[in-house]
Short mmCIF file of C-alpha atoms (C1' of nucleotides) in Angstrom, two decimals:
data_model
loop_
_atom_site.label_atom_id
_atom_site.label_comp_id
_atom_site.label_asym_id
_atom_site.label_seq_id
_atom_site.Cartn_x
_atom_site.Cartn_y
_atom_site.Cartn_z
CA MET H 18 -10.12 -12.86 -45.71
CA ASP H 19 -12.39 -12.67 -48.70
CA SER H 20 -12.30 -9.25 -50.29
CA SER H 21 -16.01 -9.55 -51.07
CA ALA H 22 -16.80 -9.30 -47.37
CA ASN H 23 -19.92 -7.23 -46.90
CA VAL H 24 -20.29 -4.14 -44.78
CA SER H 25 -21.23 -5.79 -41.53
CA GLU H 26 -18.36 -8.21 -41.83
CA ARG H 27 -16.02 -5.33 -42.48
CA GLN H 28 -17.32 -3.58 -39.38
CA ALA H 29 -16.70 -6.62 -37.25
CA GLN H 30 -13.16 -6.80 -38.53
CA ALA H 31 -10.57 -5.26 -36.23
CA PRO H 32 -9.15 -2.03 -37.67
CA ALA H 33 -5.70 -2.35 -39.18
CA LEU H 34 -3.02 -0.35 -37.42
CA ALA H 35 -0.17 1.32 -39.30
CA ILE H 36 2.59 3.76 -38.51
CA SER H 37 3.59 6.47 -40.96
CA THR H 38 6.16 9.21 -40.75
CA VAL H 39 6.41 12.67 -42.22
CA ILE H 40 10.11 13.38 -42.65
CA PHE H 41 11.29 16.93 -43.11
CA ALA H 42 14.70 18.14 -44.21
CA LEU H 43 16.06 21.37 -45.55
CA ARG H 44 17.78 21.64 -48.91
CA SER H 45 19.08 24.88 -50.29
CA ASP H 46 17.84 26.12 -53.60
CA PRO H 47 20.84 26.03 -55.97
CA SER H 48 20.14 29.44 -57.48
CA SER H 49 18.92 31.58 -54.60
CA GLY H 50 20.73 29.67 -51.87
CA ARG H 51 17.68 29.90 -49.65
CA PRO H 52 16.76 26.74 -47.75
CA GLU H 53 13.48 25.04 -48.57
CA ILE H 54 11.58 22.23 -46.88
CA TRP H 55 11.73 18.84 -48.55
CA LEU H 56 10.29 15.45 -47.68
CA PRO H 57 10.75 11.91 -48.98
CA LEU H 58 7.84 9.96 -50.40
CA VAL H 59 7.52 6.37 -51.51
CA ARG H 60 5.67 5.09 -54.55
CA ARG H 61 2.80 2.71 -53.84
CA ILE H 62 3.55 -0.67 -55.33
CA ARG H 63 0.15 -2.20 -54.67
CA GLN H 64 -3.51 -1.32 -54.62
CA PRO H 65 -5.10 0.90 -53.57
CA HIS H 66 -3.54 4.04 -55.05
CA LEU H 67 -1.00 1.97 -56.97
CA GLY H 68 1.73 4.15 -58.44
CA ARG H 69 0.93 7.25 -56.40
CA TRP H 70 3.28 8.82 -53.92
CA ALA H 71 2.67 8.28 -50.22
CA LEU H 72 4.23 8.78 -46.83
CA PRO H 73 6.65 6.10 -45.75
CA GLY H 74 5.01 3.71 -43.35
CA GLY H 75 3.87 0.22 -42.64
CA PRO H 76 2.32 -2.04 -40.04
CA LEU H 77 3.37 -1.88 -36.43
CA GLY H 78 5.72 -4.69 -35.50
CA GLY H 79 4.72 -6.75 -32.51
CA SER H 80 7.85 -6.08 -30.51
CA GLU H 81 8.56 -2.45 -31.23
CA SER H 82 7.18 0.68 -29.67
CA LEU H 83 5.29 3.19 -31.79
CA GLN H 84 8.27 5.48 -31.92
CA ASP H 85 10.61 2.64 -32.78
CA ALA H 86 8.38 1.73 -35.69
CA ALA H 87 8.48 5.31 -36.93
CA ALA H 88 12.26 5.39 -36.59
CA ARG H 89 12.49 2.09 -38.42
CA ASN H 90 10.58 3.17 -41.48
CA LEU H 91 12.49 6.41 -41.46
CA ARG H 92 15.70 4.44 -41.61
CA GLU H 93 14.37 2.09 -44.24
CA THR H 94 13.38 4.88 -46.61
CA THR H 95 16.12 7.42 -46.09
CA ASP H 96 19.01 5.67 -44.37
CA LEU H 97 19.13 8.67 -42.05
CA GLU H 98 18.85 8.95 -38.31
CA PRO H 99 16.29 11.44 -37.10
CA THR H 100 17.48 14.38 -35.06
CA TYR H 101 13.94 14.90 -33.86
CA LEU H 102 11.01 12.50 -33.78
CA GLU H 103 7.62 13.18 -32.31
CA GLN H 104 4.14 11.78 -32.58
CA LEU H 105 1.88 13.87 -34.77
CA TYR H 106 -1.63 12.47 -34.61
CA ALA H 107 -3.66 9.30 -34.92
CA PHE H 108 -5.84 9.33 -38.01
CA GLY H 109 -8.75 6.96 -37.98
CA GLY H 110 -11.56 8.24 -40.17
CA LEU H 111 -13.86 5.62 -41.61
CA ASP H 112 -13.12 6.33 -45.25
CA ARG H 113 -9.35 6.67 -45.22
CA ALA H 114 -8.77 3.47 -47.14
CA ALA H 115 -11.28 1.91 -49.49
CA THR H 116 -10.46 -1.68 -48.76
CA ARG H 117 -10.27 -1.84 -45.01
CA ARG H 118 -10.69 0.23 -41.89
CA LEU H 119 -7.26 1.72 -41.27
CA VAL H 120 -5.94 3.60 -38.25
CA SER H 121 -2.62 5.35 -38.83
CA ILE H 122 -0.50 6.70 -36.03
CA VAL H 123 1.64 9.29 -37.72
CA TYR H 124 4.98 10.61 -36.53
CA TRP H 125 6.97 13.54 -37.84
CA ALA H 126 10.72 13.79 -37.93
CA LEU H 127 13.52 16.15 -38.75
CA VAL H 128 16.73 14.98 -40.35
CA ARG H 129 19.96 16.68 -41.34
CA PRO H 130 20.35 16.71 -45.09
CA ASP H 131 24.12 17.09 -44.97
CA GLN H 132 24.71 13.42 -45.22
CA ALA H 133 24.48 11.18 -48.25
CA GLY H 134 20.89 10.23 -47.57
CA LEU H 135 19.30 12.90 -49.67
CA ALA H 136 20.98 11.63 -52.80
CA ARG H 137 19.93 8.10 -52.03
CA GLU H 138 16.83 8.09 -54.14
CA SER H 139 15.50 5.23 -56.17
CA GLU H 140 12.64 4.43 -58.50
CA ASN H 141 10.30 4.17 -55.54
CA VAL H 142 11.74 6.72 -53.13
CA ARG H 143 12.04 10.35 -54.08
CA TRP H 144 12.42 13.67 -52.28
CA PHE H 145 9.97 16.48 -53.03
CA ARG H 146 9.71 20.10 -52.19
CA VAL H 147 6.87 20.28 -49.65
CA SER H 148 5.13 22.81 -51.86
CA GLU H 149 5.11 20.27 -54.68
CA ALA H 150 3.94 17.32 -52.65
CA ALA H 151 0.31 17.25 -53.74
CA GLY H 152 -2.00 14.56 -54.99
CA LEU H 153 -0.66 11.98 -52.58
CA ALA H 154 -2.30 8.66 -51.84
CA PHE H 155 -5.00 8.29 -49.17
CA ASP H 156 -5.39 11.38 -46.97
CA HIS H 157 -1.68 12.06 -46.99
CA ASP H 158 -2.07 15.56 -48.41
CA GLU H 159 -3.93 16.59 -45.26
CA ILE H 160 -1.47 14.79 -43.04
CA VAL H 161 1.47 16.63 -44.58
CA ALA H 162 -0.36 19.93 -44.19
CA TYR H 163 -1.05 19.15 -40.56
CA ALA H 164 2.57 18.15 -39.96
CA LEU H 165 3.65 21.46 -41.45
CA ASP H 166 1.33 23.29 -39.07
CA ARG H 167 2.88 21.44 -36.18
CA LEU H 168 6.38 22.22 -37.41
CA ARG H 169 5.54 25.91 -37.61
CA GLY H 170 4.03 25.88 -34.17
CA LYS H 171 7.00 24.09 -32.65
CA ILE H 172 9.53 26.34 -34.30
CA GLU H 173 7.80 29.41 -32.91
CA TYR H 174 7.80 27.82 -29.51
CA GLY H 175 11.51 27.51 -29.84
CA SER H 176 13.42 24.31 -29.46
CA VAL H 177 13.14 22.53 -32.77
CA ALA H 178 14.97 24.56 -35.38
CA TYR H 179 18.39 23.31 -34.29
CA HIS H 180 17.54 19.79 -35.33
CA PHE H 181 17.67 20.79 -38.98
CA LEU H 182 21.26 21.92 -38.54
CA GLY H 183 24.59 20.40 -37.65
CA ASP H 184 26.16 20.88 -34.24
CA ARG H 185 27.73 24.19 -35.24
CA PHE H 186 25.93 26.85 -37.23
CA THR H 187 25.83 30.56 -37.88
CA LEU H 188 22.95 32.75 -36.84
CA ALA H 189 22.24 33.38 -40.50
CA GLN H 190 21.83 29.66 -41.07
CA LEU H 191 19.52 29.43 -38.10
CA ARG H 192 17.55 32.37 -39.41
CA GLY H 193 17.34 30.60 -42.76
CA VAL H 194 15.64 27.69 -41.03
CA TYR H 195 13.10 30.00 -39.46
CA GLU H 196 12.46 31.78 -42.71
CA ALA H 197 12.00 28.54 -44.62
CA VAL H 198 9.56 27.15 -42.09
CA LEU H 199 7.61 30.32 -41.39
CA GLY H 200 7.63 31.37 -45.02
CA ARG H 201 8.63 34.97 -44.41
CA GLN H 202 11.74 37.07 -44.04
CA LEU H 203 12.98 37.97 -40.59
CA ASP H 204 15.01 41.00 -39.59
CA PRO H 205 18.63 39.85 -39.10
CA ALA H 206 19.35 42.31 -36.31
CA ASN H 207 16.26 41.52 -34.27
CA PHE H 208 16.76 37.81 -34.84
CA ARG H 209 20.28 38.11 -33.52
CA ARG H 210 19.19 40.02 -30.44
CA GLN H 211 16.60 37.43 -29.63
CA PHE H 212 18.98 34.50 -29.90
CA ARG H 213 21.86 36.12 -28.12
CA SER H 214 19.69 36.12 -25.04
CA ALA H 215 18.55 32.51 -25.51
CA LYS H 216 20.24 30.52 -22.81
CA ASP H 217 20.65 27.24 -24.67
CA ILE H 218 22.59 28.65 -27.57
CA VAL H 219 26.22 29.54 -26.98
CA ALA H 220 28.89 31.12 -29.13
CA THR H 221 31.97 29.13 -30.00
CA ASP H 222 35.40 30.63 -30.53
CA ASP H 223 35.36 29.88 -34.23
CA VAL H 224 34.04 31.67 -37.25
CA LEU H 225 32.97 30.29 -40.59
CA GLN H 226 35.66 30.78 -43.22
CA GLY H 227 35.42 30.89 -46.96
CA VAL H 228 32.54 33.28 -47.42
CA ARG H 229 32.90 36.45 -49.46
CA ASN H 230 31.94 38.74 -46.59
CA ARG H 231 32.74 39.24 -42.96
CA PRO H 232 33.16 35.77 -41.39
CA PRO H 233 30.18 34.92 -39.17
CA ARG H 234 30.63 33.40 -35.73
CA LEU H 235 29.66 29.77 -35.17
CA TYR H 236 27.22 28.83 -32.42
CA ARG H 237 26.29 25.62 -30.70
CA TYR H 238 22.97 24.43 -29.31
CA THR H 239 23.21 23.09 -25.79
CA GLY H 240 19.56 22.27 -25.13
CA GLN H 241 17.88 18.91 -25.00
CA PRO H 242 17.97 16.88 -28.19
CA ALA H 243 14.70 15.20 -27.20
CA PRO H 244 11.19 16.66 -27.35
CA ALA H 245 10.09 18.59 -24.31
CA SER H 246 6.78 17.15 -23.21
CA PRO H 247 5.52 13.88 -24.66
CA PRO H 248 5.62 10.78 -22.53
CA PRO H 249 7.63 7.72 -23.57
CA GLY H 250 4.55 5.49 -23.70
CA MET L 10 -6.55 -17.77 -28.36
CA ASP L 11 -4.60 -19.71 -25.80
CA SER L 12 -3.42 -17.47 -22.98
CA SER L 13 -0.25 -19.53 -22.66
CA ALA L 14 0.95 -18.18 -26.02
CA ASN L 15 4.67 -17.70 -25.90
CA VAL L 16 6.55 -14.52 -26.65
CA SER L 17 6.95 -14.97 -30.37
CA GLU L 18 3.27 -15.85 -30.71
CA ARG L 19 2.38 -12.77 -28.77
CA GLN L 20 4.52 -10.68 -31.05
CA ALA L 21 2.80 -12.06 -34.10
CA GLN L 22 -0.56 -11.17 -32.63
CA ALA L 23 -1.99 -7.87 -33.89
CA PRO L 24 -1.94 -5.19 -31.19
CA ALA L 25 -5.31 -4.51 -29.62
CA LEU L 26 -6.63 -1.00 -30.20
CA ALA L 27 -8.61 0.87 -27.56
CA ILE L 28 -9.92 4.39 -27.08
CA SER L 29 -9.84 6.08 -23.68
CA THR L 30 -10.89 9.52 -22.56
CA VAL L 31 -9.70 11.85 -19.84
CA ILE L 32 -12.73 13.90 -18.83
CA PHE L 33 -12.24 17.11 -16.89
CA ALA L 34 -14.86 19.17 -15.10
CA LEU L 35 -14.75 21.86 -12.46
CA ARG L 36 -16.48 21.53 -9.13
CA SER L 37 -16.33 24.19 -6.47
CA ASP L 38 -15.00 23.36 -3.06
CA PRO L 39 -17.93 23.69 -0.64
CA SER L 40 -15.95 25.53 2.01
CA SER L 41 -13.63 27.83 0.06
CA GLY L 42 -15.83 28.17 -2.99
CA ARG L 43 -12.80 27.83 -5.24
CA PRO L 44 -13.20 25.64 -8.30
CA GLU L 45 -11.12 22.49 -8.52
CA ILE L 46 -10.50 20.04 -11.36
CA TRP L 47 -12.32 16.71 -11.13
CA LEU L 48 -12.46 13.71 -13.39
CA PRO L 49 -14.57 10.54 -13.52
CA LEU L 50 -12.96 7.12 -13.28
CA VAL L 51 -14.38 3.65 -13.67
CA ARG L 52 -13.58 0.64 -11.56
CA ARG L 53 -12.04 -2.31 -13.39
CA ILE L 54 -14.36 -5.29 -13.25
CA ARG L 55 -11.93 -7.77 -14.77
CA GLN L 56 -8.28 -8.66 -14.83
CA PRO L 57 -5.77 -7.16 -15.09
CA HIS L 58 -5.90 -4.52 -12.36
CA LEU L 59 -9.27 -5.81 -11.17
CA GLY L 60 -10.87 -3.41 -8.70
CA ARG L 61 -8.60 -0.47 -9.46
CA TRP L 62 -9.74 2.81 -10.92
CA ALA L 63 -9.07 3.53 -14.57
CA LEU L 64 -9.92 5.95 -17.34
CA PRO L 65 -13.19 5.28 -19.14
CA GLY L 66 -12.56 3.54 -22.43
CA GLY L 67 -13.00 0.49 -24.53
CA PRO L 68 -12.40 -1.01 -27.94
CA LEU L 69 -12.92 0.99 -31.09
CA GLY L 70 -16.17 0.11 -32.80
CA GLY L 71 -15.92 -0.85 -36.45
CA SER L 72 -18.20 1.88 -37.72
CA GLU L 73 -17.30 4.83 -35.58
CA SER L 74 -14.53 7.37 -35.92
CA LEU L 75 -11.92 7.72 -33.19
CA GLN L 76 -13.57 10.85 -31.90
CA ASP L 77 -17.01 9.25 -31.98
CA ALA L 78 -15.68 6.40 -29.88
CA ALA L 79 -14.31 8.87 -27.35
CA ALA L 80 -17.61 10.74 -27.26
CA ARG L 81 -19.46 7.47 -26.83
CA ASN L 82 -17.56 6.31 -23.80
CA LEU L 83 -17.82 9.80 -22.39
CA ARG L 84 -21.57 9.56 -22.70
CA GLU L 85 -21.68 6.05 -21.33
CA THR L 86 -19.78 6.93 -18.18
CA THR L 87 -21.06 10.41 -17.39
CA ASP L 88 -24.26 10.95 -19.35
CA LEU L 89 -22.80 14.32 -20.31
CA GLU L 90 -22.09 15.89 -23.66
CA PRO L 91 -18.57 17.24 -24.04
CA THR L 92 -18.12 20.93 -24.66
CA TYR L 93 -14.64 20.22 -25.91
CA LEU L 94 -13.08 17.02 -27.20
CA GLU L 95 -9.61 16.63 -28.62
CA GLN L 96 -7.16 13.85 -29.25
CA LEU L 97 -4.43 13.69 -26.64
CA TYR L 98 -1.91 11.06 -27.68
CA ALA L 99 -1.54 7.47 -28.81
CA PHE L 100 0.11 5.33 -26.16
CA GLY L 101 1.67 2.12 -27.38
CA GLY L 102 4.51 1.07 -25.13
CA LEU L 103 5.28 -2.63 -25.07
CA ASP L 104 4.57 -3.13 -21.39
CA ARG L 105 1.39 -1.18 -20.92
CA ALA L 106 -0.73 -4.24 -20.33
CA ALA L 107 0.57 -7.54 -19.03
CA THR L 108 -1.69 -9.79 -21.02
CA ARG L 109 -1.58 -8.38 -24.50
CA ARG L 110 0.03 -5.66 -26.60
CA LEU L 111 -2.31 -2.71 -26.26
CA VAL L 112 -2.36 0.56 -28.17
CA SER L 113 -4.60 3.22 -26.65
CA ILE L 114 -5.61 6.34 -28.50
CA VAL L 115 -6.53 8.74 -25.73
CA TYR L 116 -8.81 11.76 -26.00
CA TRP L 117 -9.38 14.49 -23.46
CA ALA L 118 -12.64 16.33 -22.93
CA LEU L 119 -14.16 19.16 -20.99
CA VAL L 120 -17.70 19.01 -19.65
CA ARG L 121 -19.92 21.42 -17.76
CA PRO L 122 -20.58 20.13 -14.31
CA ASP L 123 -23.75 22.18 -13.85
CA GLN L 124 -25.97 19.39 -15.01
CA ALA L 125 -27.08 16.34 -13.12
CA GLY L 126 -24.23 14.23 -14.46
CA LEU L 127 -21.81 14.86 -11.67
CA ALA L 128 -24.16 13.39 -9.10
CA ARG L 129 -24.72 10.37 -11.29
CA GLU L 130 -22.14 8.17 -9.67
CA SER L 131 -22.44 4.48 -9.08
CA GLU L 132 -20.49 1.64 -7.55
CA ASN L 133 -18.22 1.53 -10.56
CA VAL L 134 -18.14 5.18 -11.65
CA ARG L 135 -16.87 7.87 -9.33
CA TRP L 136 -15.55 11.43 -9.66
CA PHE L 137 -12.20 12.32 -8.11
CA ARG L 138 -10.28 15.46 -7.51
CA VAL L 139 -7.45 15.31 -10.03
CA SER L 140 -4.97 15.71 -7.17
CA GLU L 141 -6.35 12.57 -5.59
CA ALA L 142 -6.42 10.45 -8.72
CA ALA L 143 -3.33 8.37 -8.09
CA GLY L 144 -2.59 4.69 -8.21
CA LEU L 145 -4.69 4.13 -11.29
CA ALA L 146 -4.63 1.00 -13.41
CA PHE L 147 -2.15 0.54 -16.27
CA ASP L 148 -0.22 3.72 -17.12
CA HIS L 149 -3.22 5.92 -16.49
CA ASP L 150 -1.44 8.01 -13.86
CA GLU L 151 0.97 9.24 -16.52
CA ILE L 152 -1.82 9.73 -19.03
CA VAL L 153 -3.77 11.93 -16.62
CA ALA L 154 -0.63 13.94 -15.88
CA TYR L 155 -0.02 14.42 -19.57
CA ALA L 156 -3.63 15.44 -20.16
CA LEU L 157 -3.26 18.02 -17.40
CA ASP L 158 -0.16 19.39 -19.11
CA ARG L 159 -2.08 19.71 -22.33
CA LEU L 160 -4.97 21.40 -20.56
CA ARG L 161 -2.60 23.93 -19.01
CA GLY L 162 -0.95 24.58 -22.33
CA LYS L 163 -4.24 25.04 -24.12
CA ILE L 164 -5.66 27.34 -21.49
CA GLU L 165 -2.62 29.59 -21.73
CA TYR L 166 -3.00 29.61 -25.46
CA GLY L 167 -6.46 30.90 -24.92
CA SER L 168 -9.58 29.32 -26.31
CA VAL L 169 -10.42 26.47 -24.02
CA ALA L 170 -11.38 27.90 -20.64
CA TYR L 171 -14.88 28.84 -21.78
CA HIS L 172 -15.79 25.21 -22.30
CA PHE L 173 -15.82 24.66 -18.56
CA LEU L 174 -18.48 27.33 -18.16
CA GLY L 175 -22.03 27.94 -19.26
CA ASP L 176 -22.89 30.34 -22.05
CA ARG L 177 -22.91 33.32 -19.68
CA PHE L 178 -20.33 33.89 -16.99
CA THR L 179 -18.63 36.58 -14.96
CA LEU L 180 -14.98 37.46 -15.33
CA ALA L 181 -14.43 36.22 -11.80
CA GLN L 182 -15.79 32.81 -12.79
CA LEU L 183 -13.52 32.78 -15.83
CA ARG L 184 -10.60 33.76 -13.65
CA GLY L 185 -11.53 30.93 -11.30
CA VAL L 186 -11.14 28.51 -14.20
CA TYR L 187 -7.69 29.84 -14.97
CA GLU L 188 -6.64 29.73 -11.34
CA ALA L 189 -7.85 26.17 -10.93
CA VAL L 190 -6.06 24.98 -14.04
CA LEU L 191 -2.85 26.93 -13.61
CA GLY L 192 -2.73 26.37 -9.87
CA ARG L 193 -1.97 29.94 -8.92
CA GLN L 194 -3.80 33.16 -8.12
CA LEU L 195 -4.17 35.80 -10.80
CA ASP L 196 -4.57 39.53 -10.32
CA PRO L 197 -8.24 40.38 -10.87
CA ALA L 198 -7.54 43.80 -12.37
CA ASN L 199 -4.95 42.60 -14.85
CA PHE L 200 -7.06 39.60 -15.75
CA ARG L 201 -9.97 41.89 -16.48
CA ARG L 202 -7.89 44.18 -18.66
CA GLN L 203 -6.63 41.26 -20.69
CA PHE L 204 -10.06 39.83 -21.38
CA ARG L 205 -11.76 43.10 -22.08
CA SER L 206 -9.52 43.38 -25.11
CA ALA L 207 -10.12 39.76 -26.20
CA LYS L 208 -12.24 39.97 -29.31
CA ASP L 209 -14.22 36.78 -28.84
CA ILE L 210 -15.61 37.64 -25.44
CA VAL L 211 -18.40 40.20 -25.29
CA ALA L 212 -20.27 41.83 -22.44
CA THR L 213 -23.98 41.24 -22.14
CA ASP L 214 -26.43 43.78 -20.75
CA ASP L 215 -27.06 41.69 -17.66
CA VAL L 216 -25.39 41.38 -14.33
CA LEU L 217 -25.38 38.47 -11.93
CA GLN L 218 -27.82 39.06 -9.08
CA GLY L 219 -27.93 37.56 -5.64
CA VAL L 220 -24.34 37.99 -4.60
CA ARG L 221 -23.46 39.87 -1.43
CA ASN L 222 -21.29 42.43 -3.23
CA ARG L 223 -21.37 44.64 -6.27
CA PRO L 224 -23.14 42.68 -9.02
CA PRO L 225 -20.69 41.52 -11.67
CA ARG L 226 -21.44 41.82 -15.35
CA LEU L 227 -22.14 38.70 -17.38
CA TYR L 228 -20.11 37.93 -20.50
CA ARG L 229 -20.55 35.60 -23.41
CA TYR L 230 -18.00 33.71 -25.46
CA THR L 231 -18.47 34.13 -29.20
CA GLY L 232 -15.52 32.08 -30.46
CA GLN L 233 -15.55 28.69 -32.07
CA PRO L 234 -16.86 25.83 -29.95
CA ALA L 235 -14.59 23.41 -31.83
CA PRO L 236 -10.84 22.95 -31.46
CA ALA L 237 -8.69 25.16 -33.61
CA SER L 238 -6.29 22.96 -35.51
CA PRO L 239 -6.73 19.21 -35.55
CA PRO L 240 -8.00 17.58 -38.73
CA PRO L 241 -11.24 15.58 -38.77
CA GLY L 242 -9.50 12.38 -39.83
"C1'" DC I 14 41.33 51.57 -53.69
"C1'" DG I 15 36.44 51.74 -53.85
"C1'" DA I 16 32.06 49.16 -54.41
"C1'" DC I 17 29.60 45.50 -52.44
"C1'" DT I 18 27.92 42.22 -49.06
"C1'" DT I 19 26.86 40.31 -44.76
"C1'" DA I 20 28.00 40.47 -39.57
"C1'" DG I 21 27.01 42.55 -35.53
"C1'" DG I 22 25.99 46.49 -32.45
"C1'" DG I 23 22.85 50.15 -31.22
"C1'" DT I 24 18.45 53.39 -30.81
"C1'" DC I 25 13.51 54.47 -30.82
"C1'" DC I 26 8.87 53.31 -30.26
"C1'" DA I 27 4.62 50.70 -29.48
"C1'" DA I 28 2.37 46.91 -27.27
"C1'" DA I 29 1.94 43.68 -23.50
"C1'" DT I 30 2.40 42.56 -18.71
"C1'" DG I 31 2.98 42.65 -13.54
"C1'" DA I 32 2.47 45.28 -9.24
"C1'" DC I 33 -0.22 48.36 -7.18
"C1'" DT I 34 -3.80 52.10 -5.84
"C1'" DA I 35 -8.30 54.00 -5.87
"C1'" DT I 36 -13.17 54.16 -6.38
"C1'" DA I 37 -17.91 51.94 -7.17
"C1'" DA I 38 -21.75 49.18 -5.81
"C1'" DC I 39 -23.68 46.01 -3.51
"C1'" DT I 40 -24.93 43.04 1.36
"C1'" DC I 41 -24.97 42.45 6.07
"C1'" DA I 42 -24.49 43.27 11.07
"C1'" DC I 43 -25.88 46.34 14.32
"C1'" DG E 9 -29.83 53.77 8.37
"C1'" DT E 10 -25.01 53.62 8.96
"C1'" DG E 11 -20.63 51.72 8.68
"C1'" DA E 12 -17.84 47.49 7.78
"C1'" DG E 13 -16.89 44.04 4.52
"C1'" DT E 14 -16.48 42.27 -0.13
"C1'" DT E 15 -15.93 42.14 -4.81
"C1'" DA E 16 -16.18 44.84 -9.34
"C1'" DT E 17 -13.97 47.96 -12.12
"C1'" DA E 18 -10.84 51.77 -13.52
"C1'" DG E 19 -6.46 53.69 -13.71
"C1'" DT E 20 -1.13 54.43 -12.95
"C1'" DC E 21 3.65 53.19 -13.26
"C1'" DA E 22 7.63 50.49 -14.46
"C1'" DT E 23 9.51 46.64 -16.94
"C1'" DT E 24 9.82 43.68 -20.78
"C1'" DT E 25 9.27 42.42 -25.49
"C1'" DG E 26 9.22 42.95 -30.39
"C1'" DG E 27 9.38 45.49 -34.83
"C1'" DA E 28 11.54 49.08 -37.70
"C1'" DC E 29 15.49 51.24 -38.58
"C1'" DC E 30 20.46 52.98 -38.65
"C1'" DC E 31 25.36 52.60 -38.33
"C1'" DT E 32 29.84 50.50 -38.26
"C1'" DA E 33 32.96 46.19 -38.89
"C1'" DA E 34 35.22 42.96 -41.69
"C1'" DG E 35 35.59 40.50 -45.21
"C1'" DT E 36 35.61 39.70 -51.02
"C1'" DC E 37 35.85 41.22 -55.64
"C1'" DG E 38 36.53 44.37 -59.55
#
DNA sequence: CGACTTAGGGTCCAAATGACTATAACTCAC
DNA sequence: GTGAGTTATAGTCATTTGGACCCTAAGTCG
């Protein structure tokens, strides 16, 4: 279609539909050892916003569900499998993209950073601290902020922190997740009390070796790996 | 386009994008006087699912935001203005509609039933008790169930019950809203205590006259009329 | 061996909540 | 007008929850 289409022609045009994904992972600060929230961004290789960083995403394939599309562009950018994937919001404001009316259905995901994926950066894919991810293309700054809100809400509700971690973890590691997401320190003793009484977290017989203090016990999460409420549709 | 398009042609076709709205209102049972949740449905006047009841909705106009589209089809079906309107979820499963790939961005709304709108039914628009809204077209049964879940969650969180009521209400009326939504009885004394300490609900100087018992005080909600978190986009 | 660090157990207190009782203020039947 | 009925409103008591804080356990490191 001719890019000189006038306003009424643009209005008659069907809105374009895209899927984007906000991908969160934890990476520990090398000096302090405290975990921080990171996310991968991709560099725009075409107009508009050429050269700026943006959320991974793309058009919805004709034979994939919305969630499959989100999982696909997660895999394509990071080579990781999500441990958690949930729809965030559908953004459809009139002025999101200059060239064409664009509706984006955005997902958010958690991945485990343990694997090689975090190192797998390239010229056009790079991981950023969430606090340093500003000046993104389109309205992606707001989308990231909203995804962070959702992450905080979900972690307070309870069942999402485990998806940042491996299958076995110490309570201190779990507390580190909470502290990184909520942005404040938590009392170790009270945190322990609260999670000892949580029914879907069980102690294993093993402890973590190789630390310079008393070896902490390892725990396992036995709850559902899938989100609690949303429908499959 | 030819309706005999084969599978690969259908996959190449861009998904159709529609906006639908789940509209909730309270109406009191004539005999018991207890409020119940109702919603308006429209009868399908074309295939597929011709003749069945469905959520109000339609295609997204080229020059309206998603929320504007939801408000528009709310107005078109009920002639009411929403007191609350929030995005629910984007449904995009592959088999939602037999004829074409369809992505529906669904909103949910609360309206005040006081006005004339509830009576304004027609051959193709009718209000149903939410418990009796079954066998709807497409996947609308699941969508209504999910909207109800969201409504319950939001009402427990706190700031949404008022949007069912007028600007002045008694605590018993407010409790009626909670009981209707949560589906269980609440202790009047404890309910009162809880809402006396809520900062965004203030007592007026007036009481409700014309009841056959001690006249209850009228209260006013001073919180935000808009949803708390979602972005405008 | 002693200093240091984190794990893990406990107490104390304040706030929130559920179950329940009692009194107040009105209408209505008689 | 008097008492029964109904709902409003206040208060009590016990339980639960969460935050602040303390103490001991079990390691490492000098």
